[in-house]
């Protein structure tokens, strides 16, 4: 006999909400003691919708050891889930599928010295979780996070990333980290501007910004963002000689469309 839908999710409380721009919001919900995920995975969040439900996948922003679950959402005009989020208030109830999933996991790479994380928009979410894991800093010699957005006001995590230098589990490793903001539609001080990530890989602009050369022997890439960015970045990396990582055939690239 199939389990009832209610057996597959829990009802959680919305703890806080922050609207960064009219389209960008972060929020946190209560975390059941039994809820487990690996940094890089996503949750299914939902609401009751008449006699049914509405569900969408969102990457977890929180560290694995956090007491709450944090998410980053981009509100889409006319989107049914976006409409729910726009109306959501602190104290409301939200549904959480009991099982996290996803394979954007750095531990799947069997080797490599440098981890380069490339993302657009909400694709930064899994990387925010990954870089709060002490193990990732201990394993890799260098960590690079490039976050591409259209305009500077969409770079909402700059301070959060800078604050990692005082994170008690990370501060001793922070010197390994380079954050590269990218704005494609305006010139921004301190950012790479006017070009998308695939172009910055092809023309060497990203390598120049981080100060070291990417190599097939040492560099491992994780890509998350909108489908066009993921496709174009993957093609750019393949053109540079890198290959997709598969469980039986190790490679240098992992990728996932952003949630």
Coordinates of C-alpha atoms in Angstrom, one line a residue:
X1 CA 0.0 0.0 0.0
X2 CA 1.4 3.4 -1.0
X3 CA 2.3 5.9 1.7
X4 CA 0.0 8.9 2.1
X5 CA 1.3 12.2 0.8
X6 CA 1.4 13.4 4.4
X7 CA 3.9 10.7 5.3
X8 CA 6.4 12.1 2.9
X9 CA 6.6 15.7 4.2
X10 CA 6.7 17.7 7.4
X11 CA 5.0 21.0 8.2
X12 CA 7.6 23.7 9.1
X13 CA 7.4 27.3 10.3
X14 CA 8.8 30.2 8.4
X15 CA 11.3 31.8 10.9
X16 CA 12.3 34.9 8.9
X17 CA 12.2 36.5 5.5
X18 CA 14.4 39.1 3.9
X19 CA 13.6 40.8 0.6
X20 CA 16.9 42.0 -0.9
X21 CA 15.3 43.4 -4.1
X22 CA 11.8 43.2 -5.5
X23 CA 12.8 39.9 -7.1
X24 CA 15.3 38.4 -4.7
X25 CA 14.5 37.0 -1.3
X26 CA 16.1 34.7 1.3
X27 CA 14.2 33.0 4.1
X28 CA 14.7 30.4 6.8
X29 CA 12.4 27.6 8.1
X30 CA 12.5 25.3 11.1
X31 CA 14.5 22.1 10.6
X32 CA 13.3 18.8 11.8
X33 CA 15.8 16.9 13.9
X34 CA 15.6 14.0 11.5
X35 CA 16.3 16.1 8.3
X36 CA 19.6 15.3 6.7
X37 CA 21.3 16.7 3.6
X38 CA 24.7 17.0 2.1
X39 CA 26.0 20.5 1.2
X40 CA 25.1 21.0 -2.5
X41 CA 21.7 19.2 -2.3
X42 CA 18.3 20.7 -2.7
X43 CA 15.0 20.4 -0.8
X44 CA 11.5 20.2 -2.1
X45 CA 9.3 22.9 -0.6
X46 CA 5.6 23.1 -1.0
X47 CA 2.2 24.5 -0.1
X48 CA -1.3 23.1 0.0
X49 CA -3.1 24.1 -3.1
X50 CA -6.8 23.4 -2.9
X51 CA -7.1 19.6 -2.6
X52 CA -3.6 19.1 -3.9
X53 CA -0.1 20.6 -3.4
X54 CA 2.4 22.8 -5.2
X55 CA 6.1 21.7 -4.9
X56 CA 9.3 23.2 -6.2
X57 CA 13.0 22.4 -5.6
X58 CA 15.3 24.9 -3.9
X59 CA 19.0 24.4 -3.0
X60 CA 19.8 24.6 0.7
X61 CA 21.9 27.6 1.6
X62 CA 22.5 26.5 5.1
X63 CA 25.5 24.5 6.3
X64 CA 24.9 20.9 7.1
X65 CA 25.3 21.5 10.8
X66 CA 22.9 24.5 10.9
X67 CA 19.9 24.5 13.2
X68 CA 17.6 26.0 10.6
X69 CA 17.2 25.6 6.8
X70 CA 17.8 28.7 4.7
X71 CA 16.9 29.2 1.0
X72 CA 17.3 31.8 -1.8
X73 CA 14.5 32.4 -4.2
X74 CA 14.2 34.5 -7.3
X75 CA 10.6 35.6 -7.8
X76 CA 9.3 35.1 -11.3
X77 CA 6.3 37.2 -12.5
X78 CA 3.3 35.0 -12.9
X79 CA 5.0 32.0 -11.2
X80 CA 2.6 30.2 -8.9
X81 CA 5.4 29.4 -6.3
X82 CA 6.7 32.9 -6.6
X83 CA 3.3 34.3 -5.8
X84 CA 3.2 32.1 -2.6
X85 CA 6.6 33.3 -1.6
X86 CA 5.8 37.0 -2.2
X87 CA 2.8 36.7 0.1
X88 CA 4.6 34.6 2.7
X89 CA 5.0 36.0 6.2
X90 CA 7.1 35.1 9.3
X91 CA 5.2 32.4 11.3
X92 CA 3.5 30.9 8.2
X93 CA 3.6 27.2 7.6
X94 CA 5.5 25.6 4.7
X95 CA 5.8 22.0 3.6
X96 CA 9.2 20.2 3.5
X97 CA 9.7 17.0 1.7
X98 CA 11.5 14.6 4.1
X99 CA 14.2 13.7 1.5
X100 CA 16.9 16.0 0.2
X101 CA 18.4 15.1 -3.2
X102 CA 20.9 16.2 -5.8
X103 CA 24.4 15.2 -7.0
X104 CA 26.2 18.6 -7.0
X105 CA 28.6 17.2 -4.4
X106 CA 32.3 18.1 -4.3
X107 CA 33.1 14.8 -2.6
X108 CA 32.3 13.0 -5.8
X109 CA 35.6 14.3 -7.3
X110 CA 38.2 11.7 -6.4
X111 CA 41.1 14.2 -6.9
X112 CA 42.0 17.8 -7.7
X113 CA 43.6 20.7 -5.8
X114 CA 41.6 23.7 -6.9
X115 CA 37.8 23.9 -6.8
X116 CA 36.2 26.5 -9.1
X117 CA 32.5 27.1 -8.5
X118 CA 30.7 29.0 -11.3
X119 CA 27.2 30.2 -11.0
X120 CA 24.5 32.7 -12.0
X121 CA 21.6 34.0 -10.0
X122 CA 20.1 31.5 -7.5
X123 CA 22.8 29.0 -8.7
X124 CA 25.0 30.4 -5.9
X125 CA 22.8 28.7 -3.2
X126 CA 24.4 25.2 -3.1
X127 CA 27.9 26.8 -3.1
X128 CA 27.0 28.9 -0.1
X129 CA 26.3 25.7 1.7
X130 CA 29.4 23.9 0.4
X131 CA 31.8 26.7 1.5
X132 CA 30.6 26.5 5.1
X133 CA 31.8 22.9 5.4
X134 CA 35.3 22.8 7.0
X135 CA 36.1 19.6 5.0
X136 CA 36.1 21.4 1.7
X137 CA 38.7 23.9 2.9
X138 CA 40.9 21.2 4.3
X139 CA 40.7 19.2 1.1
X140 CA 41.4 21.8 -1.6
X141 CA 44.3 24.2 -1.8
X142 CA 42.3 26.9 -3.5
X143 CA 38.6 27.7 -3.7
X144 CA 37.1 30.1 -6.3
X145 CA 33.5 31.3 -6.4
X146 CA 32.4 33.3 -9.4
X147 CA 28.8 34.7 -9.2
X148 CA 27.4 36.2 -12.3
X149 CA 24.4 38.5 -12.2
X150 CA 23.0 41.3 -14.4
X151 CA 23.3 44.2 -12.0
X152 CA 25.3 45.0 -8.9
X153 CA 22.3 45.1 -6.6
X154 CA 21.8 41.4 -7.3
X155 CA 25.1 40.5 -5.6
X156 CA 23.4 40.1 -2.3
X157 CA 25.9 37.7 -0.7
X158 CA 29.1 39.8 -0.9
X159 CA 29.1 40.6 2.8
X160 CA 28.2 37.1 3.8
X161 CA 31.2 35.8 1.9
X162 CA 33.5 38.4 3.3
X163 CA 32.4 37.5 6.8
X164 CA 33.7 33.9 6.3
X165 CA 37.1 35.2 7.3
X166 CA 35.7 35.4 10.9
X167 CA 33.8 32.1 10.8
X168 CA 35.2 30.0 13.6
X169 CA 35.4 26.8 11.5
X170 CA 36.8 28.5 8.4
X171 CA 38.9 31.6 9.4
X172 CA 42.2 29.7 9.4
X173 CA 41.6 28.6 5.8
X174 CA 40.1 31.8 4.4
X175 CA 43.3 32.8 2.6
X176 CA 42.5 30.0 0.2
X177 CA 39.4 31.7 -1.0
X178 CA 38.8 34.0 -4.0
X179 CA 35.3 35.5 -4.7
X180 CA 34.8 36.9 -8.2
X181 CA 31.6 38.9 -8.7
X182 CA 30.5 39.3 -12.4
X183 CA 28.0 41.8 -13.7
X184 CA 27.0 41.4 -17.3
X185 CA 24.8 44.5 -17.8
X186 CA 26.7 47.3 -16.0
X187 CA 30.2 48.3 -15.0
X188 CA 30.8 47.5 -11.4
X189 CA 33.9 48.4 -9.3
X190 CA 35.7 45.3 -8.2
X191 CA 33.8 43.0 -10.5
X192 CA 34.4 41.5 -14.0
X193 CA 31.9 43.4 -16.1
X194 CA 30.3 43.1 -19.5
X195 CA 31.0 39.4 -20.2
X196 CA 29.4 36.1 -19.2
X197 CA 31.2 33.3 -17.5
X198 CA 31.6 31.2 -20.7
X199 CA 33.4 34.2 -22.3
X200 CA 35.6 34.8 -19.3
X201 CA 36.7 31.2 -19.4
X202 CA 37.5 31.3 -23.1
X203 CA 39.4 34.6 -23.0
X204 CA 41.3 33.9 -19.8
X205 CA 39.7 36.8 -18.0
X206 CA 38.7 34.6 -15.0
X207 CA 42.1 33.0 -14.7
X208 CA 43.7 36.5 -14.8
X209 CA 41.4 37.7 -12.0
X210 CA 42.1 34.8 -9.7
X211 CA 45.8 34.8 -10.4
X212 CA 46.5 31.2 -11.4
X213 CA 46.1 28.9 -14.4
X214 CA 43.4 26.3 -14.5
X215 CA 44.7 22.8 -15.5
X216 CA 43.2 19.5 -16.2
X217 CA 45.4 17.9 -13.5
X218 CA 44.5 20.2 -10.7
X219 CA 41.3 22.2 -11.4
X220 CA 37.8 20.9 -10.8
X221 CA 34.7 22.9 -11.9
X222 CA 31.2 22.9 -10.4
X223 CA 28.6 24.8 -12.5
X224 CA 25.1 25.8 -11.4
X225 CA 22.7 28.4 -12.9
X226 CA 20.2 29.0 -15.5
X227 CA 20.1 26.3 -18.3
X228 CA 21.6 28.6 -20.9
X229 CA 24.6 29.4 -18.7
X230 CA 25.1 25.8 -17.7
X231 CA 25.0 24.7 -21.3
X232 CA 27.4 27.4 -22.6
X233 CA 29.8 27.1 -19.7
X234 CA 30.0 23.3 -20.1
X235 CA 30.7 23.8 -23.9
X236 CA 33.4 26.4 -23.1
X237 CA 35.1 24.0 -20.6
X238 CA 34.9 21.1 -23.1
X239 CA 36.5 23.3 -25.7
X240 CA 39.3 23.9 -23.2
X241 CA 39.8 20.2 -22.9
X242 CA 37.9 19.4 -19.7
X243 CA 35.3 16.5 -19.4
X244 CA 32.2 15.8 -17.5
X245 CA 32.7 13.8 -14.3
X246 CA 30.9 10.5 -14.1
X247 CA 31.0 8.0 -11.4
X248 CA 32.8 5.4 -13.5
X249 CA 34.8 7.8 -15.6
X250 CA 36.3 10.6 -13.5
X251 CA 36.3 14.1 -15.1
X252 CA 36.7 17.7 -14.1
X253 CA 33.2 19.1 -14.5
X254 CA 30.0 18.7 -12.4
X255 CA 26.9 20.8 -13.3
X256 CA 23.3 21.3 -12.4
X257 CA 20.6 23.7 -13.4
X258 CA 19.9 26.2 -10.6
X259 CA 16.9 25.7 -8.3

